[in-house]
Amino acid sequence: MNKLTDNIDKARAASRERLETAKEKATETSAMAREKMSESKARAAALLGDGREKAAESVAATKDAAKKAIAKSEETVSNSPLAIVAGGAALGILIGMLLPKSQAEGKYVGRAGRKINETAKTAYQAAKEASRDQIGQLGFSNDNLREQFKDLFSKAIEAAKTAMAAAQDAVKEDNQGKK
């Protein structure tokens, strides 16, 4: 029986030793996991701070670009008002031509609409010829006006995109501030 008791005692001692080793490993692993978690949290906070900084810089750059585009547009309008009027008229006509005719328009306007349309076409042709004459007298060329209009139109689109992005950023910042 002594031998059996000795074996049981040895088994208990070995079990205790294994339990202590497992506890030590669990404690070490837990400490390492906490340390890694803390490092990850610090890195995430740093990245978030960098992201906020870059977003603020982008918003400032966008606002500057929008202000410059507005100033350039105002300068273009001041320097070439006739080109702006002609461009606006051309854009309005283009939009009007692209819009489909509705059934209600055909039903209610009918002949009167066709008459108005014909009169408008005649007026447009007369205005077109008169503006060409006037532009020629002022020394502008079609290519010059076309380039100015393209430049103005592209700047207006760029200003609109910039303003839209700034507005989106402001809304995002506002929403993040509320959370």
XYZ file of C-alpha atoms in Angstrom:
179
model
C 0.000 0.000 0.000
C 2.907 2.261 0.604
C 3.779 2.063 -3.003
C 0.271 3.056 -4.013
C 0.311 6.042 -1.657
C 3.679 7.099 -3.004
C 2.376 6.913 -6.580
C -0.700 8.945 -5.662
C 1.464 11.569 -3.962
C 3.751 11.727 -6.993
C 0.753 12.097 -9.304
C -0.645 14.892 -7.116
C 2.699 16.682 -7.078
C 3.018 16.364 -10.858
C -0.550 17.647 -11.297
C 0.130 20.618 -9.029
C 3.312 21.370 -10.925
C 1.468 21.243 -14.264
C -1.309 23.430 -12.843
C 1.225 26.001 -11.616
C 2.977 25.977 -15.012
C -0.352 26.441 -16.787
C -1.255 29.327 -14.444
C 2.095 31.004 -15.097
C 1.684 30.636 -18.868
C -1.877 31.971 -18.709
C -0.705 34.974 -16.682
C 2.150 35.649 -19.124
C -0.145 35.286 -22.129
C -2.727 37.578 -20.559
C -0.073 40.215 -19.820
C 1.256 40.001 -23.387
C -2.264 40.291 -24.782
C -2.934 43.375 -22.623
C 0.342 44.909 -23.776
C -0.439 44.226 -27.452
C -3.940 45.615 -26.979
C -2.528 48.757 -25.396
C -0.043 49.185 -28.269
C -2.807 48.700 -30.833
C -4.987 51.231 -29.046
C -2.149 53.771 -29.022
C -1.471 53.197 -32.741
C -5.167 53.563 -33.563
C -5.356 56.821 -31.600
C -2.275 58.144 -33.416
C -3.720 57.174 -36.796
C -7.030 58.791 -35.920
C -5.235 61.982 -34.919
C -3.285 61.954 -38.196
C -6.496 61.359 -40.133
C -8.212 64.286 -38.442
C -5.211 66.495 -39.139
C -5.157 65.528 -42.806
C -8.914 66.016 -43.091
C -8.626 69.493 -41.585
C -5.798 70.313 -43.998
C -7.898 69.038 -46.909
C -10.863 71.149 -45.840
C -8.634 74.223 -45.582
C -7.097 73.524 -48.996
C -10.553 72.998 -50.482
C -11.782 76.270 -49.023
C -8.733 78.058 -50.447
C -9.308 76.485 -53.855
C -12.980 77.489 -53.749
C -12.076 81.073 -52.820
C -9.531 81.215 -55.650
C -12.046 79.771 -58.107
C -14.628 82.341 -57.026
C -12.118 85.172 -57.369
C -11.060 83.918 -60.805
C -14.703 83.571 -61.856
C -15.437 87.114 -60.689
C -12.394 88.339 -62.599
C -13.511 86.497 -65.730
C -17.035 87.897 -65.418
C -15.640 91.417 -64.969
C -13.256 91.081 -67.910
C -15.629 89.301 -70.308
C -19.276 90.007 -69.469
C -20.401 89.558 -73.059
C -18.835 86.117 -73.217
C -20.606 85.154 -70.002
C -23.977 86.303 -71.334
C -23.406 84.451 -74.596
C -22.298 81.338 -72.707
C -25.320 81.481 -70.409
C -27.664 81.870 -73.360
C -25.992 78.980 -75.172
C -26.197 76.812 -72.068
C -29.893 77.653 -71.590
C -30.657 76.827 -75.204
C -28.730 73.572 -74.967
C -30.605 72.520 -71.831
C -33.923 73.463 -73.432
C -33.105 71.369 -76.497
C -32.146 68.377 -74.372
C -35.351 68.344 -72.330
C -38.021 66.093 -73.849
C -41.343 67.545 -74.918
C -44.121 66.440 -72.593
C -47.548 65.177 -73.696
C -49.239 67.880 -71.651
C -47.157 70.485 -73.446
C -48.268 69.125 -76.824
C -51.900 68.857 -75.719
C -52.307 72.314 -74.170
C -49.874 74.379 -76.147
C -50.263 72.716 -79.554
C -50.232 75.177 -82.468
C -49.483 78.148 -80.263
C -46.394 76.332 -78.999
C -45.199 75.642 -82.526
C -45.745 79.301 -83.420
C -43.858 80.424 -80.324
C -41.124 77.931 -81.148
C -40.796 79.260 -84.698
C -40.746 82.846 -83.423
C -38.124 81.917 -80.831
C -35.979 80.263 -83.512
C -36.235 83.387 -85.666
C -35.371 85.590 -82.681
C -32.493 83.295 -81.804
C -31.087 83.497 -85.325
C -31.394 87.301 -85.304
C -29.750 87.514 -81.877
C -27.034 85.132 -82.996
C -26.228 87.224 -86.059
C -26.369 90.483 -84.093
C -24.116 89.099 -81.374
C -21.627 87.857 -83.978
C -21.562 91.319 -85.517
C -21.172 92.955 -82.104
C -18.461 90.503 -81.064
C -16.652 91.100 -84.349
C -16.790 94.864 -83.789
C -15.323 94.436 -80.313
C -12.416 92.492 -81.771
C -13.239 89.116 -80.240
C -12.881 85.924 -82.237
C -15.009 82.800 -81.970
C -12.001 80.809 -80.808
C -11.189 83.381 -78.123
C -14.769 83.371 -76.815
C -14.954 79.596 -76.990
C -11.768 79.270 -74.934
C -12.998 81.796 -72.369
C -16.315 79.984 -72.073
C -14.618 76.594 -71.697
C -12.289 78.041 -69.075
C -15.138 79.649 -67.162
C -17.328 76.556 -67.403
C -14.543 74.246 -66.203
C -13.768 76.596 -63.317
C -17.428 76.785 -62.379
C -17.626 72.990 -62.353
C -14.425 72.774 -60.297
C -15.771 75.360 -57.839
C -19.020 73.393 -57.537
C -17.100 70.148 -56.894
C -14.907 71.861 -54.321
C -17.908 73.408 -52.588
C -19.693 70.040 -52.586
C -16.664 68.289 -51.068
C -16.305 71.003 -48.419
C -19.996 70.712 -47.576
C -19.732 66.928 -47.301
C -16.687 67.243 -45.044
C -18.470 69.791 -42.862
C -21.497 67.502 -42.521
C -19.245 64.548 -41.656
C -17.403 66.612 -39.047
C -20.713 67.814 -37.626
C -22.048 64.252 -37.468
C -18.846 62.997 -35.821
C -19.030 65.814 -33.294
C -22.549 64.730 -32.315
C -21.499 61.125 -31.665
